[in-house]
Short mmCIF file of C-alpha atoms in Angstrom, two decimals:
data_model
loop_
_atom_site.label_atom_id
_atom_site.label_comp_id
_atom_site.label_asym_id
_atom_site.label_seq_id
_atom_site.Cartn_x
_atom_site.Cartn_y
_atom_site.Cartn_z
CA MET C 1 -10.72 14.77 -63.79
CA GLU C 2 -10.87 10.98 -64.17
CA ASN C 3 -7.18 10.57 -62.76
CA ALA C 4 -8.13 12.48 -59.56
CA GLU C 5 -10.88 10.64 -59.09
CA LEU C 6 -9.09 7.49 -59.51
CA PHE C 7 -6.03 9.09 -57.08
CA LEU C 8 -9.29 9.36 -54.20
CA ARG C 9 -10.88 6.05 -54.57
CA SER C 10 -7.22 4.57 -54.39
CA ILE C 11 -6.73 6.33 -51.32
CA VAL C 12 -9.62 5.38 -49.34
CA GLU C 13 -9.92 1.74 -50.80
CA THR C 14 -6.45 1.29 -49.27
CA ALA C 15 -6.67 3.29 -45.94
CA ASN C 16 -6.43 1.42 -42.71
CA ASP C 17 -9.65 3.43 -41.32
CA ALA C 18 -13.04 2.48 -42.47
CA ILE C 19 -14.69 4.98 -44.27
CA ILE C 20 -18.00 5.01 -45.28
CA THR C 21 -20.49 7.54 -47.03
CA SER C 22 -24.27 7.24 -46.12
CA ASP C 23 -26.91 9.51 -47.94
CA SER C 24 -29.80 11.80 -46.58
CA ASP C 25 -31.93 8.25 -45.84
CA GLY C 26 -29.52 6.32 -43.94
CA SER C 27 -28.52 4.08 -47.13
CA ILE C 28 -24.63 3.32 -47.27
CA THR C 29 -23.12 4.49 -50.85
CA SER C 30 -20.02 3.58 -50.69
CA TRP C 31 -17.47 1.18 -48.56
CA ASN C 32 -13.88 0.70 -48.74
CA GLN C 33 -12.19 -2.70 -47.90
CA ALA C 34 -11.30 -1.50 -44.00
CA ALA C 35 -14.81 -1.66 -43.91
CA VAL C 36 -14.99 -4.98 -44.94
CA ASP C 37 -12.34 -6.25 -43.20
CA ILE C 38 -14.20 -4.86 -39.63
CA PHE C 39 -17.57 -5.46 -40.13
CA GLY C 40 -17.80 -8.87 -42.30
CA TYR C 41 -19.96 -7.16 -45.11
CA SER C 42 -18.66 -7.34 -48.62
CA HIS C 43 -19.36 -4.37 -50.92
CA ASP C 44 -21.89 -5.89 -52.92
CA GLU C 45 -23.75 -7.38 -50.09
CA ILE C 46 -24.13 -3.84 -47.37
CA MET C 47 -24.44 -1.18 -50.64
CA GLY C 48 -28.08 0.35 -50.80
CA LYS C 49 -28.50 -0.98 -47.11
CA PRO C 50 -29.15 1.33 -44.00
CA VAL C 51 -26.83 2.35 -42.06
CA ILE C 52 -28.26 1.21 -38.79
CA THR C 53 -27.19 -2.27 -40.77
CA ILE C 54 -23.57 -2.38 -38.62
CA MET C 55 -25.33 -0.33 -35.58
CA PRO C 56 -26.95 -2.59 -32.65
CA GLN C 57 -30.41 -2.90 -31.96
CA ARG C 58 -30.56 -0.92 -28.80
CA PHE C 59 -29.28 2.22 -30.85
CA HIS C 60 -31.82 2.23 -33.56
CA VAL C 61 -34.20 4.31 -32.11
CA ALA C 62 -31.52 7.45 -31.34
CA HIS C 63 -29.65 6.96 -34.59
CA ARG C 64 -33.14 8.07 -36.23
CA LYS C 65 -33.75 10.54 -34.10
CA GLY C 66 -30.75 12.26 -34.20
CA MET C 67 -30.96 12.34 -38.39
CA ARG C 68 -34.46 14.06 -38.25
CA ARG C 69 -32.79 16.36 -36.06
CA VAL C 70 -29.53 16.88 -38.02
CA THR C 71 -31.78 17.11 -41.09
CA ALA C 72 -34.11 19.35 -39.98
CA THR C 73 -32.16 21.85 -38.18
CA GLY C 74 -28.78 21.28 -38.61
CA GLU C 75 -28.08 20.30 -35.40
CA SER C 76 -25.63 17.61 -34.16
CA HIS C 77 -23.72 15.86 -31.08
CA ILE C 78 -20.96 14.30 -33.12
CA ILE C 79 -20.52 15.49 -36.59
CA GLY C 80 -16.86 17.33 -36.43
CA SER C 81 -15.52 15.32 -33.66
CA THR C 82 -14.51 12.34 -32.35
CA VAL C 83 -16.40 9.50 -30.68
CA GLU C 84 -16.22 5.54 -29.06
CA VAL C 85 -19.39 4.17 -30.15
CA LEU C 86 -20.25 0.53 -30.94
CA GLY C 87 -20.51 -1.66 -34.26
CA LEU C 88 -22.62 -4.44 -35.01
CA ARG C 89 -20.70 -7.31 -37.43
CA LYS C 90 -22.14 -9.29 -40.19
CA ASP C 91 -21.68 -12.67 -37.23
CA GLY C 92 -23.61 -10.59 -34.80
CA SER C 93 -21.35 -9.75 -32.16
CA GLU C 94 -20.52 -6.32 -31.31
CA ILE C 95 -17.53 -4.88 -31.34
CA PRO C 96 -15.64 -1.33 -30.34
CA LEU C 97 -14.82 1.64 -32.61
CA GLU C 98 -13.92 5.10 -33.14
CA LEU C 99 -15.88 7.21 -34.91
CA SER C 100 -15.39 10.33 -36.88
CA LEU C 101 -18.70 11.89 -38.59
CA ALA C 102 -18.64 14.48 -41.45
CA LYS C 103 -21.10 16.14 -43.64
CA CYS C 104 -21.50 17.34 -46.90
CA THR C 105 -23.86 18.74 -49.59
CA ILE C 106 -23.34 18.64 -53.32
CA LYS C 107 -26.23 18.63 -56.11
CA ASP C 108 -26.43 14.75 -55.22
CA GLY C 109 -28.04 15.89 -52.08
CA GLN C 110 -27.01 15.67 -48.33
CA PHE C 111 -24.47 13.01 -47.60
CA PHE C 112 -22.57 11.74 -44.46
CA THR C 113 -18.89 10.40 -44.34
CA ALA C 114 -17.95 8.45 -41.27
CA ILE C 115 -14.22 7.54 -40.24
CA ILE C 116 -13.92 3.91 -38.52
CA ARG C 117 -11.41 2.99 -36.79
CA ASP C 118 -11.48 -0.57 -34.73
CA ILE C 119 -9.82 -0.07 -31.54
CA THR C 120 -11.01 -4.31 -30.04
CA LYS C 121 -7.27 -4.28 -29.04
CA ARG C 122 -6.53 -0.30 -27.42
CA LYS C 123 -9.64 -1.74 -25.71
CA ARG C 124 -8.65 -5.06 -24.59
CA ALA C 125 -5.04 -3.25 -23.53
CA GLU C 126 -6.86 -0.91 -21.50
CA GLU C 127 -8.52 -3.37 -19.38
CA ALA C 128 -5.64 -5.33 -19.20
CA LEU C 129 -4.50 -2.57 -17.39
CA ARG C 130 -7.64 -1.65 -15.32
CA GLU C 131 -7.44 -5.35 -13.90
CA SER C 132 -3.72 -4.69 -13.37
CA GLU C 133 -4.38 -2.03 -11.77
CA GLU C 134 -7.55 -3.39 -9.60
CA ARG C 135 -4.83 -6.25 -8.54
CA TYR C 136 -2.92 -3.57 -7.49
CA ARG C 137 -5.26 -1.95 -5.66
CA ALA C 138 -6.11 -5.45 -3.94
CA LEU C 139 -2.63 -5.83 -2.60
CA VAL C 140 -2.19 -1.57 -1.79
CA ASN C 141 -5.64 -2.34 0.19
CA LEU C 142 -4.10 -5.65 2.10
CA GLY C 143 -1.33 -3.84 3.02
CA ALA C 144 -3.46 -1.47 4.62
CA GLN C 145 -5.54 -4.11 6.80
CA THR C 146 -2.39 -5.45 7.68
CA GLY C 147 -1.21 -1.99 9.00
CA GLU C 148 1.65 -1.84 6.28
CA ALA C 149 1.77 1.21 3.45
CA VAL C 150 3.01 1.71 0.39
CA VAL C 151 5.34 4.74 -1.25
CA MET C 152 6.72 4.67 -4.67
CA LEU C 153 9.39 7.64 -4.46
CA GLN C 154 11.07 8.86 -7.51
CA ASP C 155 14.07 11.81 -8.19
CA ASP C 156 12.89 14.53 -8.85
CA GLU C 157 14.65 17.33 -11.20
CA ARG C 158 16.98 17.90 -7.95
CA GLY C 159 18.01 14.39 -7.31
CA VAL C 160 15.48 14.66 -4.66
CA GLY C 161 12.99 11.39 -3.64
CA MET C 162 9.34 12.76 -3.87
CA HIS C 163 6.75 11.31 -3.07
CA VAL C 164 4.54 9.81 -6.67
CA PHE C 165 1.98 7.51 -4.79
CA ALA C 166 1.57 7.10 -1.64
CA SER C 167 -1.63 4.25 0.02
CA GLU C 168 -3.75 5.46 2.51
CA ALA C 169 -2.05 3.76 4.87
CA TRP C 170 1.05 5.61 4.69
CA SER C 171 -1.15 8.77 5.14
CA HIS C 172 -2.82 7.24 8.23
CA ILE C 173 0.90 6.40 9.92
CA THR C 174 2.53 9.93 9.06
CA GLY C 175 -1.25 12.52 9.75
CA TYR C 176 -0.42 13.81 6.08
CA SER C 177 -3.67 13.07 3.29
CA THR C 178 -2.49 11.87 0.00
CA GLU C 179 -2.93 14.96 -1.47
CA GLU C 180 0.17 16.81 0.75
CA LEU C 181 2.20 13.61 0.78
CA LEU C 182 2.48 13.94 -3.28
CA ASN C 183 4.05 17.62 -2.38
CA MET C 184 6.48 16.02 -0.03
CA SER C 185 9.79 14.47 -0.42
CA MET C 186 10.80 10.80 2.19
CA ALA C 187 13.11 13.17 3.66
CA ASP C 188 10.56 15.66 5.04
CA LEU C 189 8.82 12.56 6.65
CA ILE C 190 12.21 11.33 7.93
CA HIS C 191 13.60 12.24 11.77
CA PRO C 192 16.52 14.41 11.68
CA ARG C 193 19.11 12.05 13.21
CA ASP C 194 17.64 9.83 11.19
CA ARG C 195 17.76 11.72 8.01
CA GLU C 196 21.16 12.05 6.61
CA ALA C 197 21.83 8.36 6.56
CA ALA C 198 18.26 7.32 4.83
CA VAL C 199 19.02 10.16 2.20
CA GLU C 200 22.07 9.01 1.13
CA ARG C 201 20.85 5.22 1.14
CA HIS C 202 18.06 5.89 -1.42
CA ASN C 203 21.08 8.15 -3.58
CA ARG C 204 23.09 4.64 -3.53
CA ARG C 205 20.71 2.46 -3.82
CA MET C 206 18.76 4.83 -7.37
CA ARG C 207 22.69 4.69 -8.39
CA GLY C 208 21.88 1.24 -8.56
CA GLU C 209 24.25 0.09 -5.88
CA GLU C 210 23.34 -2.96 -4.16
CA LEU C 211 22.26 -1.81 0.03
CA PRO C 212 20.47 -4.28 2.44
CA GLY C 213 16.33 -3.77 1.09
CA PHE C 214 15.46 -3.33 5.29
CA TYR C 215 16.10 -0.89 7.65
CA GLU C 216 14.35 0.82 10.61
CA SER C 217 14.47 4.20 10.76
CA ASN C 218 11.80 7.35 12.86
CA ILE C 219 9.51 9.47 11.20
CA ILE C 220 7.97 12.80 12.46
CA ARG C 221 4.22 12.86 12.18
CA LYS C 222 1.87 15.72 10.99
CA ASP C 223 1.56 16.29 14.66
CA GLY C 224 5.41 16.26 15.77
CA THR C 225 4.97 12.83 17.43
CA GLU C 226 7.70 10.28 16.84
CA VAL C 227 6.80 7.22 14.60
CA PRO C 228 9.38 4.05 14.63
CA VAL C 229 8.77 2.68 11.13
CA GLU C 230 10.54 -0.55 9.85
CA VAL C 231 10.54 -0.35 5.98
CA THR C 232 11.20 -2.64 3.15
CA TYR C 233 12.56 -1.48 -0.12
CA ALA C 234 12.88 -2.99 -3.97
CA PHE C 235 13.68 -1.29 -7.62
CA SER C 236 10.51 -0.81 -10.04
CA ASN C 237 9.26 1.00 -12.76
CA TYR C 238 7.14 4.11 -13.11
CA LYS C 239 6.34 6.08 -15.90
CA GLY C 240 9.23 4.93 -17.90
CA GLN C 241 11.84 6.15 -14.80
CA ARG C 242 12.87 3.90 -11.88
CA VAL C 243 11.06 4.37 -8.81
CA ASN C 244 12.23 2.99 -5.51
CA VAL C 245 9.03 1.41 -4.32
CA GLY C 246 8.57 1.37 0.06
CA PHE C 247 7.13 -0.74 2.37
CA ILE C 248 6.94 0.60 5.83
CA ARG C 249 5.41 -0.43 8.94
CA ASP C 250 4.35 1.22 12.43
CA VAL C 251 6.22 -0.90 14.55
CA THR C 252 5.48 1.87 17.70
CA GLU C 253 3.92 -1.22 19.82
CA ARG C 254 6.20 -3.59 18.88
CA LYS C 255 8.71 -0.64 20.12
CA GLN C 256 7.25 0.16 23.46
CA ALA C 257 6.97 -3.99 24.15
CA GLU C 258 10.92 -4.06 23.46
CA GLU C 259 11.52 -1.43 26.13
CA LYS C 260 9.03 -2.73 28.66
CA ARG C 261 10.82 -5.99 28.53
CA ILE C 262 14.08 -4.54 28.87
CA GLN C 263 12.52 -2.55 31.41
CA LEU C 264 11.79 -5.28 33.61
CA ILE C 265 14.93 -7.53 32.61
CA GLN C 266 17.29 -4.50 34.09
CA GLU C 267 14.63 -4.20 37.45
CA LEU C 268 15.17 -7.86 37.93
CA GLN C 269 18.88 -7.33 38.04
CA GLU C 270 18.68 -4.84 39.76
CA THR C 271 16.97 -6.68 42.41
CA LEU C 272 19.29 -9.66 42.13
CA LYS C 273 22.38 -7.26 42.60
CA GLU C 274 20.72 -6.72 46.22
CA VAL C 275 20.06 -10.80 46.94
CA ARG C 276 22.55 -12.04 48.90
CA THR C 277 23.01 -15.96 49.51
CA LEU C 278 24.30 -18.05 52.29
CA SER C 279 26.25 -21.01 51.22
CA GLY C 280 29.02 -23.10 52.62
CA LEU C 281 29.56 -24.45 56.12
CA LEU C 282 28.81 -22.19 58.81
CA PRO C 283 29.72 -22.80 62.57
CA ILE C 284 26.96 -22.44 64.78
CA CYS C 285 26.73 -23.11 68.64
CA ALA C 286 25.32 -26.84 69.27
CA TRP C 287 24.26 -25.33 72.93
CA CYS C 288 23.47 -21.53 72.87
CA LYS C 289 23.29 -21.79 68.91
CA LYS C 290 24.74 -18.83 67.55
CA LEU C 291 26.77 -18.93 64.69
CA ARG C 292 30.70 -17.49 64.28
CA ASP C 293 31.17 -15.07 61.42
CA ASP C 294 34.37 -14.76 59.48
CA GLU C 295 36.22 -12.31 61.76
CA GLY C 296 35.38 -15.34 64.48
CA TYR C 297 32.98 -13.34 66.92
CA TRP C 298 29.56 -15.05 67.68
CA LYS C 299 26.74 -13.46 66.54
CA SER C 300 22.74 -14.26 67.13
CA VAL C 301 20.91 -16.09 64.12
CA GLU C 302 18.70 -13.22 63.53
CA GLN C 303 21.80 -11.09 63.29
CA TYR C 304 23.89 -12.59 61.51
CA ILE C 305 21.19 -13.15 58.92
CA GLY C 306 20.62 -9.92 59.19
CA GLU C 307 23.68 -8.29 58.63
CA ARG C 308 23.87 -11.04 54.89
CA THR C 309 20.73 -10.87 53.59
CA LYS C 310 17.48 -8.01 53.69
CA ALA C 311 15.34 -10.92 56.16
CA LYS C 312 13.68 -9.53 58.78
CA PHE C 313 12.67 -10.86 61.53
CA THR C 314 9.75 -11.61 63.73
CA HIS C 315 9.44 -13.32 66.85
CA GLY C 316 7.11 -15.57 68.61
CA MET C 317 6.80 -18.99 69.86
CA CYS C 318 6.60 -22.40 68.14
CA PRO C 319 4.01 -24.86 69.42
CA GLU C 320 6.41 -26.79 71.32
CA CYS C 321 8.46 -24.16 73.28
CA GLN C 322 4.29 -22.17 73.84
CA SER C 323 3.68 -25.66 75.49
CA LYS C 324 7.65 -25.94 77.73
CA PHE C 325 7.48 -21.75 78.79
CA LEU C 326 3.92 -22.56 79.93
CA SER C 327 4.72 -25.90 81.98
CA GLU C 328 8.17 -24.07 83.54
CA ARG C 329 5.98 -20.76 84.40
CA ASN C 330 3.85 -22.84 86.45
CA SER C 331 5.99 -25.17 88.03
CA ASN C 332 7.86 -21.56 89.40
CA THR C 333 4.59 -20.64 90.36
CA LYS C 334 4.19 -23.83 92.34
CA VAL C 335 7.21 -23.17 94.35
CA ASN C 336 7.55 -19.74 94.62
#
């Protein structure tokens, strides 16, 4: 019997988790070495002290209320389960803990045994992960503000690049909800004329081939409209597997502007083709002002220019000619 008790004590003392026992009055009756390491109290300092000594002040009332309920009715909210709580160290600092609580009744009375694990490192890791996710989310949201969507593609068991992440901006561009996108492959969105090339490019990149990370493609929105997109891809890891991370921008407005510019250039080129210019030495009669064409015929200025350009003529008189005309007409009138 003594050997069994010594063996049990040895297990308790060498355990990595704190093992603490208290009686029905809430006084500590057992305190192992791991408890010393976690809370900073030696065995002699803590034995017989109330268990609330290692609890932050704000939890004392709730603890006493719970103990009275357990003693009176046997009902407990945490006995038999594992919960996360805050503990209080000797130096006054709080520490995150994982607590498993059990109750036993023997001839000496009712006792409560707590197995406690320090989860400080885990909490720090969780906090670091949370901060990392917040930074990532901030970058994704910033991309959305600039019109850039972010997607993550990972091959399923069929080797098909499925969405495992899709930003809100991608939902806006495609017209599909995030939930719908997570059940779709990228190939489902690519325009049929671009699909084969896009799938081949994805497969080659997933095999590790180095390909240009930037290209243009076209997708089909949920409403059936075609959207030109500009895509930049890079690789990363997600849940231990290789993923294709895409940064995608809707370039509809830019494409429309390019088409308008091309159309304008074409219209200008067509207009220039229709413009015929006159150059070189033009033989003109010094008396009647007719022009001689390449075939030797003398033609009026109006006829000559009209045959070679799209210019149209209107006839009138300049002030000098008008004065001469009126003068001659008046002279003829007097003679008659």
